[in-house]
PDB file of C-alpha atoms in Angstrom:
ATOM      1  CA  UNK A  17     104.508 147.775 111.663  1.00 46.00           C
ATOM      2  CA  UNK A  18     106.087 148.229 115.186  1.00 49.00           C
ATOM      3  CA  UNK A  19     104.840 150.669 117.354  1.00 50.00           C
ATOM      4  CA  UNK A  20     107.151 153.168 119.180  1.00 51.00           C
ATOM      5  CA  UNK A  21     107.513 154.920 121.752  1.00 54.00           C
ATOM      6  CA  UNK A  22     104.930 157.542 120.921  1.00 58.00           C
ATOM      7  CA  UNK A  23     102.382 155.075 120.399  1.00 61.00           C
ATOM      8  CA  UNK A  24     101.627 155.497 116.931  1.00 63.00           C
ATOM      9  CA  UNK A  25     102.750 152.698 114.299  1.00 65.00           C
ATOM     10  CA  UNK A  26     106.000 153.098 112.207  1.00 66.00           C
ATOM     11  CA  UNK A  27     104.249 153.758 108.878  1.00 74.00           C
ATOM     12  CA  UNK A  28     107.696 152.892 107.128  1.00 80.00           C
ATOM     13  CA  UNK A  29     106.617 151.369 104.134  1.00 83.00           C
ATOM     14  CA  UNK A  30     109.834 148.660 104.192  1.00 85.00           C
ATOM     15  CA  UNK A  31     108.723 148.310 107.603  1.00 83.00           C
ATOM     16  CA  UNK A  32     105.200 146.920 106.438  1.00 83.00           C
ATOM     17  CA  UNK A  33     106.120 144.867 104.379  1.00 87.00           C
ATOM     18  CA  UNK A  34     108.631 142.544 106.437  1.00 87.00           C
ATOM     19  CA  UNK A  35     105.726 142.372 108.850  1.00 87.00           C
ATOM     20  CA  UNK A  36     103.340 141.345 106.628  1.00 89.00           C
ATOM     21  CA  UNK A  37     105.914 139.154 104.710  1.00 91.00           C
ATOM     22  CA  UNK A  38     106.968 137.714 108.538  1.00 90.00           C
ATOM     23  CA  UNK A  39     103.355 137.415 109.047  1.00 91.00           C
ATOM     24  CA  UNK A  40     102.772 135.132 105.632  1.00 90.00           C
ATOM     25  CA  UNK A  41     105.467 132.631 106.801  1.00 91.00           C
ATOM     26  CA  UNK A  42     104.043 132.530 109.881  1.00 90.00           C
ATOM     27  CA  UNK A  43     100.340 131.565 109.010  1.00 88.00           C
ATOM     28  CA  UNK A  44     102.003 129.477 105.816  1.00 90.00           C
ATOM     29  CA  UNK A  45     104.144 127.109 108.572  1.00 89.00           C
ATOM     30  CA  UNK A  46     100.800 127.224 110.947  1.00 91.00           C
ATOM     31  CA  UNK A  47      98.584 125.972 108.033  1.00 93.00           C
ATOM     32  CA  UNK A  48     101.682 123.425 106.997  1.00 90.00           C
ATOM     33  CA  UNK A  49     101.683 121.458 110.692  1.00 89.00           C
ATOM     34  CA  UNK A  50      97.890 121.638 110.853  1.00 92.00           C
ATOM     35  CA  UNK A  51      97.668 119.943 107.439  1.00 94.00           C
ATOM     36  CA  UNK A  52     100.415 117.292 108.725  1.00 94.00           C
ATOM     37  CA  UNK A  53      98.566 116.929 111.731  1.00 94.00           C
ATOM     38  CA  UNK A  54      94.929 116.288 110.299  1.00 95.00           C
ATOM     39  CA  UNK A  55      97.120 113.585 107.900  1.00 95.00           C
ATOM     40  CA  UNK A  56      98.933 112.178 110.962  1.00 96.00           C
ATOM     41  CA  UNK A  57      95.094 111.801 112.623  1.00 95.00           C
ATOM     42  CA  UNK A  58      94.072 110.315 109.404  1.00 96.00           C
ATOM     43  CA  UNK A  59      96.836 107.381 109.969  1.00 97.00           C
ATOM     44  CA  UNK A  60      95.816 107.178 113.800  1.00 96.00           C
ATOM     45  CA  UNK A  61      92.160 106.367 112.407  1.00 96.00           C
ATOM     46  CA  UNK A  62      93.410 104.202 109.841  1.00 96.00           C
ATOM     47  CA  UNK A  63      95.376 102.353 112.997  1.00 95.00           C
ATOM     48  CA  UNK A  64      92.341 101.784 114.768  1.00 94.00           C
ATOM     49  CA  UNK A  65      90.093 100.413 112.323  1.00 95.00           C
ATOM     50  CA  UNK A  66      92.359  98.012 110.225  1.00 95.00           C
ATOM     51  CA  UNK A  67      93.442 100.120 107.315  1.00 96.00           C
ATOM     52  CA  UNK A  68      97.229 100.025 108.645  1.00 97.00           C
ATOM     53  CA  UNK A  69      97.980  96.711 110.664  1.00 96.00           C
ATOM     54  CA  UNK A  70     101.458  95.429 112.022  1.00 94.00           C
ATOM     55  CA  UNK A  71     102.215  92.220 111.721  1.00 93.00           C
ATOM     56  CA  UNK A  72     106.339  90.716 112.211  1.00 93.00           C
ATOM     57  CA  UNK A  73     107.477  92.503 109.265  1.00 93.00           C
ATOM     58  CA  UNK A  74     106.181  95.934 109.611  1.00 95.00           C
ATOM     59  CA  UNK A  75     103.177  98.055 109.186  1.00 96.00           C
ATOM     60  CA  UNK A  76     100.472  97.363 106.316  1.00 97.00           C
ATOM     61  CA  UNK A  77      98.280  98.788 104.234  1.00 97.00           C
ATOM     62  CA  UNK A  78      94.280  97.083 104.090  1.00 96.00           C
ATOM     63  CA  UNK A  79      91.394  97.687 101.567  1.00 95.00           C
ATOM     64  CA  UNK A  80      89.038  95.916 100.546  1.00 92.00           C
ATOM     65  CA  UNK A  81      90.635  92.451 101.284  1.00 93.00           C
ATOM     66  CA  UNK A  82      93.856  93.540  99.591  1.00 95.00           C
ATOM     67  CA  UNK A  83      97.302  94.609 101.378  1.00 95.00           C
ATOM     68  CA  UNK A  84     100.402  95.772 100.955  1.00 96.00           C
ATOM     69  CA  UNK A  85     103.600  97.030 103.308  1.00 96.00           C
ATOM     70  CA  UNK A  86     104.337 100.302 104.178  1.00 97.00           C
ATOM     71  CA  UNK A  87     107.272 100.308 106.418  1.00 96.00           C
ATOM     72  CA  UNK A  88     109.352  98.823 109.257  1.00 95.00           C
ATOM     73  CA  UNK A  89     108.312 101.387 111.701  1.00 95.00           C
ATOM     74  CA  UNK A  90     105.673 104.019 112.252  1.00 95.00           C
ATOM     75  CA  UNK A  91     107.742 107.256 110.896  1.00 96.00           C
ATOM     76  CA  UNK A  92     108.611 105.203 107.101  1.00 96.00           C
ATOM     77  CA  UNK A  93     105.000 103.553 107.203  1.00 97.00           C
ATOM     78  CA  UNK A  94     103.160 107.349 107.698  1.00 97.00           C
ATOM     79  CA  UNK A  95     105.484 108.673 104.840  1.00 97.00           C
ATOM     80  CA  UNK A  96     104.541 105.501 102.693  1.00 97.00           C
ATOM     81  CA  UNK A  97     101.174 105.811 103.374  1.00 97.00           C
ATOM     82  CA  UNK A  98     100.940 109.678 102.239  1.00 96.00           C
ATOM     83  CA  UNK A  99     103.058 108.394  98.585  1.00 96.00           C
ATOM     84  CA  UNK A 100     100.108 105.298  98.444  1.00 95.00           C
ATOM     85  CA  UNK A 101      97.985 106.608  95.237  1.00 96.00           C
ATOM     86  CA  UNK A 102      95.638 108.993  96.054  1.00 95.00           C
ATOM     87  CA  UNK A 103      92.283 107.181  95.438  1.00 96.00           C
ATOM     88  CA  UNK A 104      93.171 104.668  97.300  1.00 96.00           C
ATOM     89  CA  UNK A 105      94.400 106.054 100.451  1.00 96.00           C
ATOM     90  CA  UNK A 106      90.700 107.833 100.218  1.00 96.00           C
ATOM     91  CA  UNK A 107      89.038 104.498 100.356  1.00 96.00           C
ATOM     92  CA  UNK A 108      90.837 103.587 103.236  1.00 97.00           C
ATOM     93  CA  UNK A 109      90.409 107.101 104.689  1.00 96.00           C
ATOM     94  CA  UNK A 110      86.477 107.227 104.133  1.00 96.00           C
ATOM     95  CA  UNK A 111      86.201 103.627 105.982  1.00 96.00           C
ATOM     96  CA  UNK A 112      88.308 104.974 109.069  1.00 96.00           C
ATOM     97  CA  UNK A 113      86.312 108.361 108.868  1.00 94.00           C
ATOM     98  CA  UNK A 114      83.155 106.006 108.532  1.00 95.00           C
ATOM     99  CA  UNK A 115      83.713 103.478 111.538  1.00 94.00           C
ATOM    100  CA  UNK A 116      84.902 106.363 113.376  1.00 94.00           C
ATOM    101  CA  UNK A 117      81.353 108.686 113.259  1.00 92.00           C
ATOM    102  CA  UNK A 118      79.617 105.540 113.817  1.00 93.00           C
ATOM    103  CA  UNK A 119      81.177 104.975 117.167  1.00 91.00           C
ATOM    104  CA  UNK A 120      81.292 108.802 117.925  1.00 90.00           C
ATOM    105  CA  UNK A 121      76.893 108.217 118.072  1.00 89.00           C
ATOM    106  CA  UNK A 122      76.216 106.771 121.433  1.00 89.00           C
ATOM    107  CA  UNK A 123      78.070 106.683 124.915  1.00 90.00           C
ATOM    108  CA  UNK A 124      78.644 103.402 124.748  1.00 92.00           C
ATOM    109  CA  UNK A 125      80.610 103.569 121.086  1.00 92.00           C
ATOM    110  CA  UNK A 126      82.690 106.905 122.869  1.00 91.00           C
ATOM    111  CA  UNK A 127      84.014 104.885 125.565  1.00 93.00           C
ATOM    112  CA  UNK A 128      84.430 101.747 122.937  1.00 93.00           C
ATOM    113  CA  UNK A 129      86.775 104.414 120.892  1.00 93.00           C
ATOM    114  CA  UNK A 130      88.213 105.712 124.476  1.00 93.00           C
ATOM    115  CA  UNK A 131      89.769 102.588 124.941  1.00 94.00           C
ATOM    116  CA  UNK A 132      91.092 102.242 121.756  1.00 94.00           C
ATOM    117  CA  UNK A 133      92.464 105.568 121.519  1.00 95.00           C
ATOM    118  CA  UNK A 134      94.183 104.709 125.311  1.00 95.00           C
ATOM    119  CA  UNK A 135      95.463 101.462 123.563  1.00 95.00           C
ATOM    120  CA  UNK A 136      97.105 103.045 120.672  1.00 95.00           C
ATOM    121  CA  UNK A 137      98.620 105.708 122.876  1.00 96.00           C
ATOM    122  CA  UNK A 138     100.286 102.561 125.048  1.00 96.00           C
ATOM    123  CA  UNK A 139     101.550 101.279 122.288  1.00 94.00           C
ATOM    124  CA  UNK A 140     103.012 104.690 121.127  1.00 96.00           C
ATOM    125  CA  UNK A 141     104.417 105.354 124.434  1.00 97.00           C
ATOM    126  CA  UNK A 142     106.299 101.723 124.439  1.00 96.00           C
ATOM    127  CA  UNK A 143     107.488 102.607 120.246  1.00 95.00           C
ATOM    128  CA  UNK A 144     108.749 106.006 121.559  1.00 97.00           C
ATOM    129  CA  UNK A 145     110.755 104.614 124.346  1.00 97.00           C
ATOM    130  CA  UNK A 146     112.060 102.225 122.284  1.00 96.00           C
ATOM    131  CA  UNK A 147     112.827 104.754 119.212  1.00 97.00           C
ATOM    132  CA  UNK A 148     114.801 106.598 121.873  1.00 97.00           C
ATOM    133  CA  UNK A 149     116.753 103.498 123.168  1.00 97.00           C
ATOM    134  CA  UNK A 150     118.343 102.934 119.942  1.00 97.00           C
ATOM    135  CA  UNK A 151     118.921 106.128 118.626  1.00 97.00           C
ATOM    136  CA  UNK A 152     116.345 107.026 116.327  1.00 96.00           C
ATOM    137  CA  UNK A 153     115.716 110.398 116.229  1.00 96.00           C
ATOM    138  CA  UNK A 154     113.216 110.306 113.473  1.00 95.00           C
ATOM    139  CA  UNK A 155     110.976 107.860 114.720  1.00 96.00           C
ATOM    140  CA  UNK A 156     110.685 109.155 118.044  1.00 97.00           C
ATOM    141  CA  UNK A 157     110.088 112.647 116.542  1.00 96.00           C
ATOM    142  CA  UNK A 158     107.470 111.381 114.051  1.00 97.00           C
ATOM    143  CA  UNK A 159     106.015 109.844 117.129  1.00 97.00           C
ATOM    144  CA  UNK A 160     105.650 113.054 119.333  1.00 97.00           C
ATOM    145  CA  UNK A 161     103.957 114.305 116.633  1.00 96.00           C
ATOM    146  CA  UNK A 162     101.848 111.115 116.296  1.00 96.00           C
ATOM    147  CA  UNK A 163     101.355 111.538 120.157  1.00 96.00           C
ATOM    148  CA  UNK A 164      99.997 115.060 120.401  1.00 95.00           C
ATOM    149  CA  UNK A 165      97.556 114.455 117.328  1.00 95.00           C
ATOM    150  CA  UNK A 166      96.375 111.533 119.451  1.00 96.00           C
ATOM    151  CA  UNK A 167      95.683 113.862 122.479  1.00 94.00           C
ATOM    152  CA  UNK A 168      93.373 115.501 119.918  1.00 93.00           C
ATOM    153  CA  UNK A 169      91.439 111.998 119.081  1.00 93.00           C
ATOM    154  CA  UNK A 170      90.833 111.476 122.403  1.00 92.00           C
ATOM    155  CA  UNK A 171      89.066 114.827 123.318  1.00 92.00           C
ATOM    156  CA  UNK A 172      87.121 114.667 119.807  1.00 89.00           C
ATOM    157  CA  UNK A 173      86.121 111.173 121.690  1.00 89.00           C
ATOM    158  CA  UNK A 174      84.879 112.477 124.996  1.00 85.00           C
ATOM    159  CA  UNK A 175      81.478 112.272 125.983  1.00 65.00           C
TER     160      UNK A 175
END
């Protein structure tokens, strides 16, 4: 409830309840981008350690020795790698979640996964200048968002 001027709440009871209804959507969008973002982190790992490649025709898929495509560009690959089936996408999350604690043990593997993290983030600087050259406004969004969950990598990677 708001408070007014006397200091004491405004124990309207239609009051209450669009602040706790205001306060649901709020903490129901908050837990929506965190999800997104722990997915979009997910992909970044995947990225790193060969469970989504590019190649000349777009981004892939890798598991176990098998592939398949995803998309063209980052944005349409992310949103084809959420629809891959579930188990799947698991396998290839574990691995990345895998290879990513076992750098994540000694010094030497932090600053291994530094520079890898630094090297995606180049290569997500030159896509987003590049998805903003030619227009696409979907890319380049998907890639802010890809940007800022990198920023998160990189401190989880710190010594």
């Amino acid at each position: 409830a708001s408070w007014e001027g006397g200091g004491l709440p405004d124990l309207d009871p239609m009051e209450i309840r669009r602040d706790e209804e205001r306060r649901a959507k709020e903490d129901e969008v908050r837990r929506s981008r965190d999800q997104r973002m722990a997915r979009i982190q997910a992909f970044e790992q995947a990225s790193l350690f060969g469970g989504v490649t590019e190649d000349e025709s777009g981004y892939r898929w890798n598991s176990g020795g098998f592939g398949g495509p995803l998309g063209k560009d980052r944005a349409s690959s992310f949103a084809a790698f959420e629809a891959i089936k579930p188990g799947l996408r698991a396998d290839i999350d574990e691995e990345s979640a895998r290879q990513w604690s076992a750098l994540r043990v000694d010094a030497g593997g932090r600053a291994r996964l530094r520079k890898e993290l630094a090297s995606l983030g180049e290569r997500l600087k030159r896509a987003y200048g590049q998805a903003n050259a030619e227009g696409r406004s979907a890319e380049a969004g998907f890639i802010e968002d890809e940007r800022e969950a990198l920023a998160t990598l990189l401190a989880l990677a710190q010594d």
